[in-house]
mmCIF file of C-alpha atoms and ligand atoms in Angstrom:
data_model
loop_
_atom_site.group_PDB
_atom_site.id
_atom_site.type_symbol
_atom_site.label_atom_id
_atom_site.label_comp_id
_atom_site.label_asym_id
_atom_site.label_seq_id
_atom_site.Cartn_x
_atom_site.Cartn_y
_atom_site.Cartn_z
ATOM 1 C CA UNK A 21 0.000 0.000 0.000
ATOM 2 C CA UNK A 22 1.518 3.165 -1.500
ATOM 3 C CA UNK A 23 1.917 5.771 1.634
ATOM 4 C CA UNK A 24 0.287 8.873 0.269
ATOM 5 C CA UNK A 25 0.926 11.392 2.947
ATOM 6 C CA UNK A 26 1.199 14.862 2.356
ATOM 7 C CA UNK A 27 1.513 16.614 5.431
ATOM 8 C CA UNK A 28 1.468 16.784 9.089
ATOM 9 C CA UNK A 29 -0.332 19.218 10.858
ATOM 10 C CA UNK A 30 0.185 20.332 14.662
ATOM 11 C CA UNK A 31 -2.652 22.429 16.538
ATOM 12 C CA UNK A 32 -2.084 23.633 20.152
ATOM 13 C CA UNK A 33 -4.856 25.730 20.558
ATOM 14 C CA UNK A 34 -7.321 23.974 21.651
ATOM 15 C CA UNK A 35 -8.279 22.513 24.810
ATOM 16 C CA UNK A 36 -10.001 19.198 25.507
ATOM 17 C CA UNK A 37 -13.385 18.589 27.588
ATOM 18 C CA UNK A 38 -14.371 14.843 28.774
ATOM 19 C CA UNK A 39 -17.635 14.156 30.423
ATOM 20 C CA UNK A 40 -16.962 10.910 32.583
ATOM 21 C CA UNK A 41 -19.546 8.249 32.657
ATOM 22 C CA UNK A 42 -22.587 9.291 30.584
ATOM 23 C CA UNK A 43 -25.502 6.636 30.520
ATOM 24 C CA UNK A 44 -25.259 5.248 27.013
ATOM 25 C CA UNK A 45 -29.004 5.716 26.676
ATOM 26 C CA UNK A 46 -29.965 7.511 23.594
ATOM 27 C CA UNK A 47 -31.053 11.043 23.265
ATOM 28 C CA UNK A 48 -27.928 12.384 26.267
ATOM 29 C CA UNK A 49 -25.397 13.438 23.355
ATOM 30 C CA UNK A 50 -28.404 14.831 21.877
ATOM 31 C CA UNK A 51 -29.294 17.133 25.617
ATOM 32 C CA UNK A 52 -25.334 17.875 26.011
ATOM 33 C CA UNK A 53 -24.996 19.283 22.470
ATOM 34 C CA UNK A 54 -28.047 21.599 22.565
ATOM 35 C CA UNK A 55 -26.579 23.198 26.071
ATOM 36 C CA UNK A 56 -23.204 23.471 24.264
ATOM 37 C CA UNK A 57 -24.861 25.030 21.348
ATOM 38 C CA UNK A 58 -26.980 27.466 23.475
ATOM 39 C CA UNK A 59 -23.712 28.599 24.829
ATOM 40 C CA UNK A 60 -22.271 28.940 21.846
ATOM 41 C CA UNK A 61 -19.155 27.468 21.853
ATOM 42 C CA UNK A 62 -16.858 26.154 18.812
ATOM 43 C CA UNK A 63 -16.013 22.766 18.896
ATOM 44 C CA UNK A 64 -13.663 20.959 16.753
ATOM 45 C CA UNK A 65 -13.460 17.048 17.422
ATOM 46 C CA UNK A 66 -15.800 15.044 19.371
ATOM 47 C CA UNK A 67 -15.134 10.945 20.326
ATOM 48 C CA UNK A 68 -16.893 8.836 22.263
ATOM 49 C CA UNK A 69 -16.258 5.026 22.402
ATOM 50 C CA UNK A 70 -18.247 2.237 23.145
ATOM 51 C CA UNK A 71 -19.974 2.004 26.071
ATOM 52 C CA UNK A 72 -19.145 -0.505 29.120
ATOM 53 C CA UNK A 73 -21.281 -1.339 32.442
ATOM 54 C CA UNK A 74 -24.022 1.080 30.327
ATOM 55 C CA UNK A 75 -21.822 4.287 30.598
ATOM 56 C CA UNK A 76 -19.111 5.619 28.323
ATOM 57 C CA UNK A 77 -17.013 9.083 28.063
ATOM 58 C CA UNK A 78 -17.750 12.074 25.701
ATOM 59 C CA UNK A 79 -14.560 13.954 24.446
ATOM 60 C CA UNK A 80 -15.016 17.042 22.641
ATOM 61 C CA UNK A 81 -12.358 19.853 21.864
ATOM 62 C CA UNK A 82 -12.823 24.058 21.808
ATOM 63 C CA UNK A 83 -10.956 26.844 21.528
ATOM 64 C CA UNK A 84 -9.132 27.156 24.640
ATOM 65 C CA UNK A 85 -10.634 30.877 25.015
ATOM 66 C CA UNK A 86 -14.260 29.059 25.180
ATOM 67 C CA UNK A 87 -13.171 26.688 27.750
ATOM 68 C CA UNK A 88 -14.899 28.112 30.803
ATOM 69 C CA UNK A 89 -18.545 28.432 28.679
ATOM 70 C CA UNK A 90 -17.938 24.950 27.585
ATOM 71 C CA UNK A 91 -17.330 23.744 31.038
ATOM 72 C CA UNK A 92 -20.267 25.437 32.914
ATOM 73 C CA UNK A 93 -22.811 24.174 30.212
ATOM 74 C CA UNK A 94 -21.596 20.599 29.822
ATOM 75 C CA UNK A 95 -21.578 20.524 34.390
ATOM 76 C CA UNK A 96 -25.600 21.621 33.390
ATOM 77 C CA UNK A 97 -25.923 18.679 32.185
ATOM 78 C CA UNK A 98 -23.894 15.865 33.385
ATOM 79 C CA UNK A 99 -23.060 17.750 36.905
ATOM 80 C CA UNK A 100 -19.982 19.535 37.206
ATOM 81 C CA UNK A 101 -18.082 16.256 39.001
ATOM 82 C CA UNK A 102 -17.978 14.248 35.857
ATOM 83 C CA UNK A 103 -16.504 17.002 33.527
ATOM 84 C CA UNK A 104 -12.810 16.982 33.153
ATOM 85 C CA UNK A 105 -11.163 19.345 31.461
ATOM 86 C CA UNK A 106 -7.338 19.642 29.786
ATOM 87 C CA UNK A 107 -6.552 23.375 29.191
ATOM 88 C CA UNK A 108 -4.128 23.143 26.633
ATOM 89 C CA UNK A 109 -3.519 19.620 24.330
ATOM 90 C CA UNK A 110 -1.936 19.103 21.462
ATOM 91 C CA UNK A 111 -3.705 17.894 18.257
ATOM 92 C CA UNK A 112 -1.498 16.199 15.730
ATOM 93 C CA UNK A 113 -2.841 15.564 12.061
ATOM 94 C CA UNK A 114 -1.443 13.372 9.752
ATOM 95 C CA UNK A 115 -2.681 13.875 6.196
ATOM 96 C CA UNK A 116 -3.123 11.467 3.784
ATOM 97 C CA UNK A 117 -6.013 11.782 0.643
ATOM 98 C CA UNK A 118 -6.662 8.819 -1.041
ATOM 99 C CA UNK A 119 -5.898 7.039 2.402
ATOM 100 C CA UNK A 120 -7.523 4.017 0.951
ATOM 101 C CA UNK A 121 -7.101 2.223 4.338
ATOM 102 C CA UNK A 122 -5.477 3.824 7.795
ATOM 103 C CA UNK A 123 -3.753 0.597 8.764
ATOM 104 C CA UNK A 124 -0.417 1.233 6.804
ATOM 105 C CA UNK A 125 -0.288 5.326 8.255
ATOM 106 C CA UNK A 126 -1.672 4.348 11.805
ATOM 107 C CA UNK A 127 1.261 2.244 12.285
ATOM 108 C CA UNK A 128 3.499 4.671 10.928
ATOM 109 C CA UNK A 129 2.631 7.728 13.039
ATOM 110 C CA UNK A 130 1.876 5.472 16.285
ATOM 111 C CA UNK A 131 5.120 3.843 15.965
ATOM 112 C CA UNK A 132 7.065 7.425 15.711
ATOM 113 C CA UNK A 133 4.734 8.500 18.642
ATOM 114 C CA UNK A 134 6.177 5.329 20.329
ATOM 115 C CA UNK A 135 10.010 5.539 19.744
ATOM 116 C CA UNK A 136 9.805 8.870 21.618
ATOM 117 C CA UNK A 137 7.906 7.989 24.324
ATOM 118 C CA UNK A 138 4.823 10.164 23.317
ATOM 119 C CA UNK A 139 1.620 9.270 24.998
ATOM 120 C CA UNK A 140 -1.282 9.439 22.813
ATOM 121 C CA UNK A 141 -4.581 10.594 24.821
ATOM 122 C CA UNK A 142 -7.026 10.652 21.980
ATOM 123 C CA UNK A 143 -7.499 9.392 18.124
ATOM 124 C CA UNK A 144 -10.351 10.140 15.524
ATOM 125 C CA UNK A 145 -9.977 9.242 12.334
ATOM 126 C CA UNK A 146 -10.989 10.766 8.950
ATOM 127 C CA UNK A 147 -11.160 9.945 5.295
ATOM 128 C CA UNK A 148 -8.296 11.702 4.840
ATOM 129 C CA UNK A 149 -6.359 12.216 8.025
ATOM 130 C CA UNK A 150 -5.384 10.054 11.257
ATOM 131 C CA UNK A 151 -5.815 12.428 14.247
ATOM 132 C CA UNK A 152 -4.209 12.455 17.919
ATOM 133 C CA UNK A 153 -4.083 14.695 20.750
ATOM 134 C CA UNK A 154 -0.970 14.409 23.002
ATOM 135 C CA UNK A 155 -0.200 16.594 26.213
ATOM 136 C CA UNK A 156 0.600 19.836 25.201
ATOM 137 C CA UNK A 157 4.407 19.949 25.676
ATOM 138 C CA UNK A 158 4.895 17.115 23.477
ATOM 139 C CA UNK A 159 3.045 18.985 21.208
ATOM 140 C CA UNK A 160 6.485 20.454 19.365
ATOM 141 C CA UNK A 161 8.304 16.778 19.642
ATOM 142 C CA UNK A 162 5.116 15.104 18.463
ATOM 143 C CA UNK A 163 5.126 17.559 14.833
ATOM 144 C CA UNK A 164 9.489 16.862 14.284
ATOM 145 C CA UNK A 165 9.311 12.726 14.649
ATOM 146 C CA UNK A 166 5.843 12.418 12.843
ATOM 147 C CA UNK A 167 7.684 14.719 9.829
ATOM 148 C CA UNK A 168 10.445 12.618 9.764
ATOM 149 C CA UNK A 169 8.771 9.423 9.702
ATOM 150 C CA UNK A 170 6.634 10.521 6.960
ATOM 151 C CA UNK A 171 9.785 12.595 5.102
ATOM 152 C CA UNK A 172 8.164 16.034 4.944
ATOM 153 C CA UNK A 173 10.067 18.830 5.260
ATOM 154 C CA UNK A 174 9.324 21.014 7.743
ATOM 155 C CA UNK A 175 7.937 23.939 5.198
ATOM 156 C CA UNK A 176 4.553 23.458 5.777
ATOM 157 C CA UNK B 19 -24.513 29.726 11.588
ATOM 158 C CA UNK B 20 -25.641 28.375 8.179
ATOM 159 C CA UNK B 21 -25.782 24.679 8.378
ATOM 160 C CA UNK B 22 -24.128 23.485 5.621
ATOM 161 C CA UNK B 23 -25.163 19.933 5.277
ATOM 162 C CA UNK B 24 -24.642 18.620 1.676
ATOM 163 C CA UNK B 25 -25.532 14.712 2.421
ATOM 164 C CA UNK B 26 -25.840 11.737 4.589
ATOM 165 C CA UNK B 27 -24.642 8.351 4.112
ATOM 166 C CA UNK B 28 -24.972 5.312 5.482
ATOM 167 C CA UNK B 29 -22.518 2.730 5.318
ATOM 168 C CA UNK B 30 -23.655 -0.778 6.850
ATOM 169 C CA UNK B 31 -21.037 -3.309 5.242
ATOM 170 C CA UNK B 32 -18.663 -2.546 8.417
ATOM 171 C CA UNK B 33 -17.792 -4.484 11.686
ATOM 172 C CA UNK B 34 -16.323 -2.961 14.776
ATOM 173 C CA UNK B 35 -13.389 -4.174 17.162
ATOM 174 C CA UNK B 36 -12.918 -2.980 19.976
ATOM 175 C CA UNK B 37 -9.615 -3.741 22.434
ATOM 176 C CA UNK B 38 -10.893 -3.376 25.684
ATOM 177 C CA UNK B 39 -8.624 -1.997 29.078
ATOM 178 C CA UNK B 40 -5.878 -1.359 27.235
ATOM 179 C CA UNK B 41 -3.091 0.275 29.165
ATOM 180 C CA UNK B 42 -2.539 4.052 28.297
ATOM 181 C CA UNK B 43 1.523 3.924 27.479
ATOM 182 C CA UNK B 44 3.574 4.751 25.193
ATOM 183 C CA UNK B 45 3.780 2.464 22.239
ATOM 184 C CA UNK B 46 0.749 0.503 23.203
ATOM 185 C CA UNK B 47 -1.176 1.952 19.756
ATOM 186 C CA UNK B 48 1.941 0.596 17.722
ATOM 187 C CA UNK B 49 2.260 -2.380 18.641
ATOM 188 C CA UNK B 50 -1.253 -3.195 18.039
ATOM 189 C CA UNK B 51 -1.579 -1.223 14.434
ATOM 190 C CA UNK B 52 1.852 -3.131 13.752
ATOM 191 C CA UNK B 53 -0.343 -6.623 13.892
ATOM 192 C CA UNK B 54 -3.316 -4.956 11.763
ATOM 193 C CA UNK B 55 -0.847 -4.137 9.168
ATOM 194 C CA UNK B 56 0.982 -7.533 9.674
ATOM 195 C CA UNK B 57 -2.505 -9.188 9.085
ATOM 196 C CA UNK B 58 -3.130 -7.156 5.741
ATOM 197 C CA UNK B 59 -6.289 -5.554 7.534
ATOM 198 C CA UNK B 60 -7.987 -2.355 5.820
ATOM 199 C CA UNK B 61 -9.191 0.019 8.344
ATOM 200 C CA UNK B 62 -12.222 3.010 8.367
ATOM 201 C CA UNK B 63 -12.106 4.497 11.602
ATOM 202 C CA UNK B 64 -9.866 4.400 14.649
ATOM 203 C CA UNK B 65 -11.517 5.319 17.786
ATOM 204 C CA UNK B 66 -9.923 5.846 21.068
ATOM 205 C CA UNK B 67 -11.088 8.437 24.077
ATOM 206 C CA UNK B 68 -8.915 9.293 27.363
ATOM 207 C CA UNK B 69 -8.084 7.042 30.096
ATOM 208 C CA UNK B 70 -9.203 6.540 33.376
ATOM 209 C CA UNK B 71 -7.222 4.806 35.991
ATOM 210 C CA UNK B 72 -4.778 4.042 33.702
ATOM 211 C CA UNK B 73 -6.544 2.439 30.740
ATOM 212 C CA UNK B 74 -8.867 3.029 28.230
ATOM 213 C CA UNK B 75 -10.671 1.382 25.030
ATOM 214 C CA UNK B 76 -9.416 1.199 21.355
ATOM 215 C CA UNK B 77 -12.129 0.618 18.794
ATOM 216 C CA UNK B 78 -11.924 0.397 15.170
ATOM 217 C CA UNK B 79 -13.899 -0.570 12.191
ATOM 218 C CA UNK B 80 -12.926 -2.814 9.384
ATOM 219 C CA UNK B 81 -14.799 -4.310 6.399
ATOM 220 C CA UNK B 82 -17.045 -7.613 7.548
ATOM 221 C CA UNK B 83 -15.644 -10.425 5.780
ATOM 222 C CA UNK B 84 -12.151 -9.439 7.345
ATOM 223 C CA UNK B 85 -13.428 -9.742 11.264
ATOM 224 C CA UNK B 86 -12.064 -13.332 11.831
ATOM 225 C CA UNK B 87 -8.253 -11.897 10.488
ATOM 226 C CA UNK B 88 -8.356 -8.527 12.701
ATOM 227 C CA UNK B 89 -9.595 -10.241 15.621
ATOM 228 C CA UNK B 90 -6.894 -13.065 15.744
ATOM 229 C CA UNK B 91 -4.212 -10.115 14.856
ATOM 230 C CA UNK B 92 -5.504 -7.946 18.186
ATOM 231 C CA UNK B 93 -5.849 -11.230 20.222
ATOM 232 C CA UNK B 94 -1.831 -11.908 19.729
ATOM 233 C CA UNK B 95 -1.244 -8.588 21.025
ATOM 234 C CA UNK B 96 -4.042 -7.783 24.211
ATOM 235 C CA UNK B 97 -5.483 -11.225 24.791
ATOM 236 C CA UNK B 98 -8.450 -12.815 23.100
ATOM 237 C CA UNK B 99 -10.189 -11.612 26.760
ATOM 238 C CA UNK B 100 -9.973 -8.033 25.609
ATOM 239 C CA UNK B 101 -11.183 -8.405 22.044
ATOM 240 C CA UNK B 102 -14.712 -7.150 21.872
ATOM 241 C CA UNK B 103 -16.270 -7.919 18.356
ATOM 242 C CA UNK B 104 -19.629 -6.099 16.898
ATOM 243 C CA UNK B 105 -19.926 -8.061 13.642
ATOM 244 C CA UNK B 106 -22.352 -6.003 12.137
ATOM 245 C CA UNK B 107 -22.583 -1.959 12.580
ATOM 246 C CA UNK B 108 -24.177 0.874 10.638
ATOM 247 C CA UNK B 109 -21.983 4.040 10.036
ATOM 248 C CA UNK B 110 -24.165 7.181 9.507
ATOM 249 C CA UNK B 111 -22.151 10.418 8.219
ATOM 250 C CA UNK B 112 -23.604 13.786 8.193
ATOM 251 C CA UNK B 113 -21.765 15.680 5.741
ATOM 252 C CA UNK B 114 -20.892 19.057 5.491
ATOM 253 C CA UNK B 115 -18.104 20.738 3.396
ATOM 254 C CA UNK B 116 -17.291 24.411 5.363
ATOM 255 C CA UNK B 117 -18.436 23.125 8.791
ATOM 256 C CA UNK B 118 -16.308 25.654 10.256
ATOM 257 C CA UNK B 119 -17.398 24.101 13.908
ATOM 258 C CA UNK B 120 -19.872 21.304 14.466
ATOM 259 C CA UNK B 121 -21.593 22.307 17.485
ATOM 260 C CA UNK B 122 -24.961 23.033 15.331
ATOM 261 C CA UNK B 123 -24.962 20.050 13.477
ATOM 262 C CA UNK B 124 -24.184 17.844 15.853
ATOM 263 C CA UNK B 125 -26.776 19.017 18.104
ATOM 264 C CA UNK B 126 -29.676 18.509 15.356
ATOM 265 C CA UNK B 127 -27.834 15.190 14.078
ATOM 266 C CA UNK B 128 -28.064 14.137 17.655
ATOM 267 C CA UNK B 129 -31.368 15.218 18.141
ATOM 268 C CA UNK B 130 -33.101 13.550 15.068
ATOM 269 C CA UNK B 131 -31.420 10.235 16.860
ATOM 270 C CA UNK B 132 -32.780 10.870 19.567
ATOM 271 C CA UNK B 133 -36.304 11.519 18.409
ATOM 272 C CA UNK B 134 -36.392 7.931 17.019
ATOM 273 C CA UNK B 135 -34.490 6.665 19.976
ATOM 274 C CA UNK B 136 -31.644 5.477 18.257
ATOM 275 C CA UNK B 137 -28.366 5.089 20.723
ATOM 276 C CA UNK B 138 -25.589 6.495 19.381
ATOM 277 C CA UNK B 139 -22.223 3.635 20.440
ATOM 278 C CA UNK B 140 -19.485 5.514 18.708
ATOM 279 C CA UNK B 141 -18.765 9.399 17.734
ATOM 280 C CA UNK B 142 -16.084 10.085 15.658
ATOM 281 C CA UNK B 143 -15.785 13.608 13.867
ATOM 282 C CA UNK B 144 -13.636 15.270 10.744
ATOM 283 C CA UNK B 145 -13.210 18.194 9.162
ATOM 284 C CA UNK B 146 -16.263 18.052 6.955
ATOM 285 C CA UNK B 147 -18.199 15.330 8.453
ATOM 286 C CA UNK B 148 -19.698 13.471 11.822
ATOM 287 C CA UNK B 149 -19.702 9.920 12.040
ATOM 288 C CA UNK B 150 -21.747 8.345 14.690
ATOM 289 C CA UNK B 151 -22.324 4.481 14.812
ATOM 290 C CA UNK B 152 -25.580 2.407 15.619
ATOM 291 C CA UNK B 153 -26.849 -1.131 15.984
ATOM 292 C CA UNK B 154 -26.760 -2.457 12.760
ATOM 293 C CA UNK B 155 -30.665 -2.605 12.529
ATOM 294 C CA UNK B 156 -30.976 0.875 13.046
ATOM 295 C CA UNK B 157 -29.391 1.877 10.162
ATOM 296 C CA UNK B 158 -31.910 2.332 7.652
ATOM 297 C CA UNK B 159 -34.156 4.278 10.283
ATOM 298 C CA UNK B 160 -31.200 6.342 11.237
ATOM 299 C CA UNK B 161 -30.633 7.455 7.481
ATOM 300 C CA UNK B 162 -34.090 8.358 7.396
ATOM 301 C CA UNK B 163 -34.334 10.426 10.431
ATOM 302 C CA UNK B 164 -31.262 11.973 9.205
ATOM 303 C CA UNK B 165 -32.113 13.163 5.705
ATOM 304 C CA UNK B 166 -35.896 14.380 7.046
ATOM 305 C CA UNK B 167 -33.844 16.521 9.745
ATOM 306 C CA UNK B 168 -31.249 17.839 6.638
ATOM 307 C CA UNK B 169 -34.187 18.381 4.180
ATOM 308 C CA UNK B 170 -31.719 16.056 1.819
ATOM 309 C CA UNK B 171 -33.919 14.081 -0.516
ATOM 310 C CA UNK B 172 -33.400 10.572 -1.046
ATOM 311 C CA UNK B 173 -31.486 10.459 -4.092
ATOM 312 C CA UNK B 174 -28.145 10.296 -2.552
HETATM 313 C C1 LIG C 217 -23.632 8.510 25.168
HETATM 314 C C2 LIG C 217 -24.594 8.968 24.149
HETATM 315 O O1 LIG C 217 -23.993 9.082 22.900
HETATM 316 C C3 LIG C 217 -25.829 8.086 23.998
HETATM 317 N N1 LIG C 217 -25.484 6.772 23.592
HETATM 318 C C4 LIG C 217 -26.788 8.737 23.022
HETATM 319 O O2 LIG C 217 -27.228 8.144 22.111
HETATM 320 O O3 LIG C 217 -27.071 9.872 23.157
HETATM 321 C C1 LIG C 218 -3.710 3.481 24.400
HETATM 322 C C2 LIG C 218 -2.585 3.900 23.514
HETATM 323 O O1 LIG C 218 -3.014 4.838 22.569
HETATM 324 C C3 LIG C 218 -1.411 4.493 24.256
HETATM 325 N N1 LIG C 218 -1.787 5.683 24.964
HETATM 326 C C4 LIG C 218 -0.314 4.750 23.266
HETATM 327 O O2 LIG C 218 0.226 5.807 23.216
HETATM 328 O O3 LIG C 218 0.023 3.914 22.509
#
């Protein structure tokens, strides 16, 4: 499988809300969106995994100026002891289009991740990117050994 | 903010994995993307949220008729234990080319789930779309729900 990666991308703006334990009943993403929307924040990624024991988490990422909105309408909602929030991450994109399958740049760019010793916190995946969010001061690190391992110079 | 919705899909040919308490270190992600590869396995989306107490849940979706290979190539690495297999999923994307944040659609996306009590399992977002996954036999109810709450018609 050809690699056909054309850039990497690092944001460190953002910062990272995650609203422990949810009930995985349907219609709750539904009530925490509309009180995020009513506020008026931005978001940029949102992941949620499957459910176990009937509850699950709900990651979603804002500008870190919106932070404080975000955080006071999500605690509306799920109560202000199961939001957690990271004021500053990093968000590392690898892009790829015509990524016909992940599996060839996943193991790439977690492998580089890995031979530095860079935790990864969060992944979503796109048609054409693989996304991760590290802690912020690896954000730098993270952007150098992902554009080696993928040979891009560092003019982007 | 102008919802820019140009379509919804629904993509039911999928299965999901999902690698249950894995432990949040370094290198972890590698070594398990470095079996997929190993096992010639083509994969959609990669799915993994923040940890608590140490661990957290890796999901990802492949196509059906490759299940049996991905599951035997995550076994070698986690332990057939931790290998959690949906055979059958539906993928619903709401699609949306200049969705400069998603907060708006994702609230109505969520909503018109919500409305047919459909559970959303897995969230996974991009620069121009929202993926969301549901039981299998929802899918054709959730692609429904979803073009009446676009106002896409039904020749997509
Ligand atoms: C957790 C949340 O996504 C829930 N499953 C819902 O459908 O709203
Ligand atoms: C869980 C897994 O993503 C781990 N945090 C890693 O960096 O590999």
């Amino acid at each position: 499988e050809e690699l056909v990666v054309s850039g990497v991308e690092l944001d460190d703006t953002q910062a990272r809300l995650t609203l422990l334990d949810v009930p995985d009943q349907p219609g709750y993403a539904a009530k925490v969106f509309h009180a995020i929307a009513d506020a008026d924040v931005f978001i940029d990624m949102i992941v949620q995994n499957v459910s176990t024991a009937g509850q699950t988490h709900l990651s979603f990422t804002v500008p870190r100026t919106q932070i404080e909105r975000a955080r006071a309408a999500a605690a509306k909602v799920v109560g202000a002891s199961h939001v957690a929030v990271e004021p500053q991450i990093a968000k590392l994109s690898v892009l790829g289009v015509g990524m016909r399958t992940h599996t060839g740049v996943a193991m790439r760019m977690f492998g580089a991740l890995a031979d530095k010793n860079i935790n990864i916190t969060l992944i979503n995946t796109s048609e054409v990117r693989i996304n991760v969010v590290t802690d912020f001061g690896h954000g730098r690190a993270a952007l150098e050994c992902l554009r080696t391992a993928f040979e891009i110079n560092g003019d982007y």
